[in-house]
């Protein structure tokens, strides 16, 4: 219960020290006072009279207790004490403090323990400053009076500057020869004449010190650190300086193993967080020197996020377990932007509370458009920009990519595949233009954290309540310039477990890679206009196609590059790009053979790479080694470039756990039973865990009627599917069957749904009907398909022209359509979208990914006994 609103008393707020009140020209409602002290007892000396004055005035006095020292206040002062634990983390701590502030309302008086304790617990001065910047303005709005403290010369200038710019009062407190002295650093206009004067506390008075001798003596005792920037080191700099000294001692043959172990554990926590499995991987595979190397390339402070951690750990695992393979890797060349830079960006641009609303399932989508707009024009702290400029100086004019590396991304159980942006930067032009391009790229990645797709993913995975901050991984782009185009010679994704064994000779446990020429964007983003090479690692010459003519038809024709002249990511025909560059090893990637008419034809088959180099064996060994160490199937992204004399290097760009729920199950028995009829038969691709289960409905987008729609109407069909998906909900698993590719960006090739519009489906079926050359396996490894696998959603392809594929057209067309019952307002779409629920009979979906067969059965309901 809040006390009566009488906090100010008759005479208004006061420090409890009349002489100090005169120096400060009286406190006013809304004033925040920050004391910089050398010892906590100096702060306590000021807090006690302030607290006594609050009690005398009948004020509502609130004390936030969170520091390890003895309490600032005695029990008899009558304060409302809230004991908080900073170990809960920044966000939870801020929420706890603000919950108390909101309940107290206007006019309360506050005392906070020394804020320096927060920097020690959170291991970052920047977040201490952010806490103050979030809290001080709210206290001002509520017309409160508040005391804070900082240890002088303990924190970075960046953190103390943020506090100084936000507070109303900031004062230094010095102890000299047993006496206390106060010097205003920042005061409101009403007391500006007190600036720069040191005042001695003498009895009830604070007397200005006007002689230089006393001033010099007082400041000499204050341990002023000097002008060197390094003297203002915050927690991270102090810690890593200690770690560096420990590593140097180790190299000098006088190691302190116990101290080194303690420092390693702390550094791992700072950079990687507290996830036990990640910490265990780091403990087994990294050294303190490795962690120092990360710090040397870190911009700002805070954790480096899941994507950066996965890349570094994968390389370290190979270094320890397979040194020969590790020597085959291209050296990493990256910088790490700490997650606290993102937090500070939110605070500095007034976006923190919008971000906090995203923990609430009822409000997490509110204000997104405005928030993204503000993020895209947000400003960065000067010291962050300085570090960005240093990184650009290092890269020169070499292209780089700004990649998301959020705290939850690529973690165990949550891949976030394709949910956040990555932005290529060509990095050409003047220094100012290159810096502007970098800052724009960082803002874009930050803004993608506010996308509806990313937030819906977090909601589906139960992650809205989790702390999700955006760290960044900024990497030199692997490859070389070929004329105006920059690209790696090959790139791809690899799975240590193959969820799509399209031939009985393929061992799923051996893994699979998806390979493209050029940038890997065509391997990880669904390219609806082209094909990729899928290679089973135990049977690399076994292809889905049976003839060279089929191979040519399904070979890659287009490649992605960085166009150095246009300054952008571009897509071109392969021959247009490779027409000019001399010395490009095309023979490693292309095959020339007679076509059906005897005319020589050339196709990108990657046969030279597959058959004439140890690349496939190496990728299989890399994937199996990482899977063994992770104790979980893994997915990697990589590039490959040939050097002179035929040697090549593999660049391991990313490693994360592959979200497979179990392994494919063989469905025993035949698909047909005496009480069932077959409605649909699928002859591959079948991707996902095998199953035999009942489903509630078949949602069928009729190919002929969908194909007759104008393009804009096809987008509306996707929205209707989304509304139907929400109406059916998780309680009614259904099979979604439609023409072409689900999730395509081109409605000419399929239905352009977002994943959040189909996420309740138990299975997704694509009918090869929209595009003559559509091949389902082209999507394996793409972000869209990765999310299907992660959500345990079965993927099926139905090609009516191939054996083993069939559909019961009479049943599909003759069964009553229930769309009008589920979506009355969308009944006009009933000719295109059919919702089929054959009650009292049931639908049964069976699938076996090992045999690449699946079927939808209509099972007759058993007869019910007559009522008695």
Short mmCIF file of N, CA and C in Angstrom, two decimals, residues 785-838:
data_model
loop_
_atom_site.label_atom_id
_atom_site.label_comp_id
_atom_site.label_asym_id
_atom_site.label_seq_id
_atom_site.Cartn_x
_atom_site.Cartn_y
_atom_site.Cartn_z
N UNK A 785 13.00 -24.50 -45.34
CA UNK A 785 12.90 -25.92 -45.07
C UNK A 785 13.51 -26.27 -43.72
N UNK A 786 14.54 -25.54 -43.31
CA UNK A 786 15.14 -25.79 -42.00
C UNK A 786 14.12 -25.58 -40.89
N UNK A 787 13.26 -24.58 -41.06
CA UNK A 787 12.25 -24.36 -40.03
C UNK A 787 11.20 -25.46 -40.03
N UNK A 788 10.87 -26.01 -41.19
CA UNK A 788 9.96 -27.14 -41.22
C UNK A 788 10.53 -28.30 -40.41
N UNK A 789 11.80 -28.59 -40.65
CA UNK A 789 12.44 -29.70 -39.94
C UNK A 789 12.50 -29.40 -38.45
N UNK A 790 12.85 -28.14 -38.10
CA UNK A 790 12.96 -27.76 -36.70
C UNK A 790 11.62 -27.89 -35.98
N UNK A 791 10.52 -27.57 -36.68
CA UNK A 791 9.20 -27.64 -36.07
C UNK A 791 8.58 -29.02 -36.19
N UNK A 792 9.37 -30.00 -36.65
CA UNK A 792 8.89 -31.38 -36.82
C UNK A 792 7.70 -31.44 -37.77
N UNK A 793 7.74 -30.59 -38.80
CA UNK A 793 6.69 -30.58 -39.81
C UNK A 793 7.17 -31.40 -41.01
N UNK A 794 6.39 -32.37 -41.40
CA UNK A 794 6.76 -33.25 -42.50
C UNK A 794 6.65 -32.50 -43.83
N UNK A 795 7.63 -32.72 -44.70
CA UNK A 795 7.61 -32.11 -46.04
C UNK A 795 7.44 -33.21 -47.07
N UNK A 796 6.49 -33.02 -47.99
CA UNK A 796 6.18 -34.01 -49.03
C UNK A 796 6.10 -33.32 -50.38
N UNK A 797 6.48 -34.06 -51.40
CA UNK A 797 6.32 -33.56 -52.77
C UNK A 797 5.52 -34.58 -53.57
N UNK A 798 4.59 -34.07 -54.33
CA UNK A 798 3.74 -34.92 -55.16
C UNK A 798 3.91 -34.49 -56.62
N UNK A 799 4.49 -35.39 -57.43
CA UNK A 799 4.71 -35.12 -58.85
C UNK A 799 3.83 -36.07 -59.65
N UNK A 800 2.69 -35.62 -60.14
CA UNK A 800 1.76 -36.53 -60.84
C UNK A 800 2.38 -37.22 -62.05
N UNK A 801 3.47 -36.69 -62.58
CA UNK A 801 4.08 -37.27 -63.78
C UNK A 801 5.02 -38.43 -63.45
N UNK A 802 5.33 -38.64 -62.16
CA UNK A 802 6.30 -39.67 -61.78
C UNK A 802 5.59 -40.88 -61.18
N UNK A 803 6.18 -42.07 -61.37
CA UNK A 803 5.62 -43.26 -60.74
C UNK A 803 5.61 -43.11 -59.22
N UNK A 804 4.64 -43.75 -58.59
CA UNK A 804 4.54 -43.70 -57.14
C UNK A 804 3.83 -42.47 -56.62
N UNK A 805 3.30 -41.64 -57.50
CA UNK A 805 2.57 -40.43 -57.11
C UNK A 805 1.15 -40.52 -57.66
N UNK A 806 0.16 -40.30 -56.80
CA UNK A 806 -1.23 -40.41 -57.24
C UNK A 806 -2.13 -39.58 -56.34
N UNK A 807 -3.23 -39.08 -56.92
CA UNK A 807 -4.22 -38.39 -56.12
C UNK A 807 -5.62 -38.80 -56.58
N UNK A 808 -6.50 -38.98 -55.61
CA UNK A 808 -7.87 -39.38 -55.87
C UNK A 808 -8.67 -38.12 -56.19
N UNK A 809 -8.71 -37.76 -57.46
CA UNK A 809 -9.35 -36.51 -57.87
C UNK A 809 -10.84 -36.49 -57.52
N UNK A 810 -11.50 -37.64 -57.64
CA UNK A 810 -12.95 -37.68 -57.35
C UNK A 810 -13.22 -37.32 -55.89
N UNK A 811 -12.38 -37.86 -55.00
CA UNK A 811 -12.59 -37.55 -53.57
C UNK A 811 -12.23 -36.10 -53.29
N UNK A 812 -11.12 -35.61 -53.86
CA UNK A 812 -10.71 -34.24 -53.62
C UNK A 812 -11.76 -33.24 -54.07
N UNK A 813 -12.42 -33.55 -55.20
CA UNK A 813 -13.41 -32.60 -55.74
C UNK A 813 -14.81 -32.82 -55.18
N UNK A 814 -15.09 -34.06 -54.73
CA UNK A 814 -16.46 -34.38 -54.33
C UNK A 814 -16.74 -34.23 -52.85
N UNK A 815 -15.73 -34.17 -52.03
CA UNK A 815 -15.95 -34.05 -50.59
C UNK A 815 -16.39 -32.62 -50.25
N UNK A 816 -17.41 -32.48 -49.40
CA UNK A 816 -17.88 -31.13 -49.05
C UNK A 816 -16.77 -30.27 -48.47
N UNK A 817 -16.80 -29.01 -48.87
CA UNK A 817 -15.79 -28.04 -48.46
C UNK A 817 -16.26 -27.32 -47.19
N UNK A 818 -15.45 -27.36 -46.13
CA UNK A 818 -15.84 -26.74 -44.87
C UNK A 818 -15.21 -25.35 -44.67
N UNK A 819 -14.59 -24.81 -45.70
CA UNK A 819 -14.01 -23.47 -45.54
C UNK A 819 -15.03 -22.45 -45.07
N UNK A 820 -16.25 -22.40 -45.65
CA UNK A 820 -17.22 -21.39 -45.19
C UNK A 820 -17.57 -21.54 -43.71
N UNK A 821 -17.50 -22.76 -43.17
CA UNK A 821 -17.81 -22.95 -41.75
C UNK A 821 -16.70 -22.39 -40.87
N UNK A 822 -15.45 -22.53 -41.31
CA UNK A 822 -14.32 -22.06 -40.52
C UNK A 822 -14.08 -20.56 -40.69
N UNK A 823 -14.24 -20.08 -41.93
CA UNK A 823 -14.00 -18.67 -42.21
C UNK A 823 -15.17 -18.12 -43.03
N UNK A 824 -16.27 -17.79 -42.39
CA UNK A 824 -17.44 -17.30 -43.14
C UNK A 824 -17.13 -16.08 -44.00
N UNK A 825 -16.26 -15.20 -43.51
CA UNK A 825 -15.96 -13.98 -44.26
C UNK A 825 -15.11 -14.26 -45.50
N UNK A 826 -14.50 -15.46 -45.57
CA UNK A 826 -13.66 -15.82 -46.71
C UNK A 826 -14.29 -16.90 -47.57
N UNK A 827 -15.60 -17.06 -47.45
CA UNK A 827 -16.30 -18.12 -48.20
C UNK A 827 -16.14 -17.95 -49.70
N UNK A 828 -15.87 -16.75 -50.17
CA UNK A 828 -15.73 -16.52 -51.61
C UNK A 828 -14.53 -17.27 -52.19
N UNK A 829 -13.60 -17.70 -51.34
CA UNK A 829 -12.40 -18.40 -51.81
C UNK A 829 -12.59 -19.92 -51.83
N UNK A 830 -13.81 -20.37 -51.67
CA UNK A 830 -14.05 -21.81 -51.56
C UNK A 830 -13.74 -22.57 -52.84
N UNK A 831 -13.74 -21.91 -53.98
CA UNK A 831 -13.38 -22.59 -55.23
C UNK A 831 -11.89 -22.88 -55.30
N UNK A 832 -11.09 -22.07 -54.57
CA UNK A 832 -9.64 -22.21 -54.62
C UNK A 832 -9.10 -23.01 -53.44
N UNK A 833 -9.65 -22.75 -52.26
CA UNK A 833 -9.16 -23.39 -51.03
C UNK A 833 -10.24 -24.33 -50.51
N UNK A 834 -9.89 -25.60 -50.37
CA UNK A 834 -10.85 -26.60 -49.89
C UNK A 834 -10.38 -27.17 -48.55
N UNK A 835 -11.26 -27.17 -47.57
CA UNK A 835 -11.00 -27.75 -46.25
C UNK A 835 -11.83 -29.02 -46.14
N UNK A 836 -11.14 -30.17 -46.14
CA UNK A 836 -11.81 -31.46 -46.23
C UNK A 836 -11.62 -32.22 -44.91
N UNK A 837 -12.74 -32.48 -44.23
CA UNK A 837 -12.74 -33.20 -42.95
C UNK A 837 -13.82 -34.28 -43.03
N UNK A 838 -13.45 -35.51 -43.38
CA UNK A 838 -14.44 -36.55 -43.70
C UNK A 838 -15.01 -37.26 -42.47
#
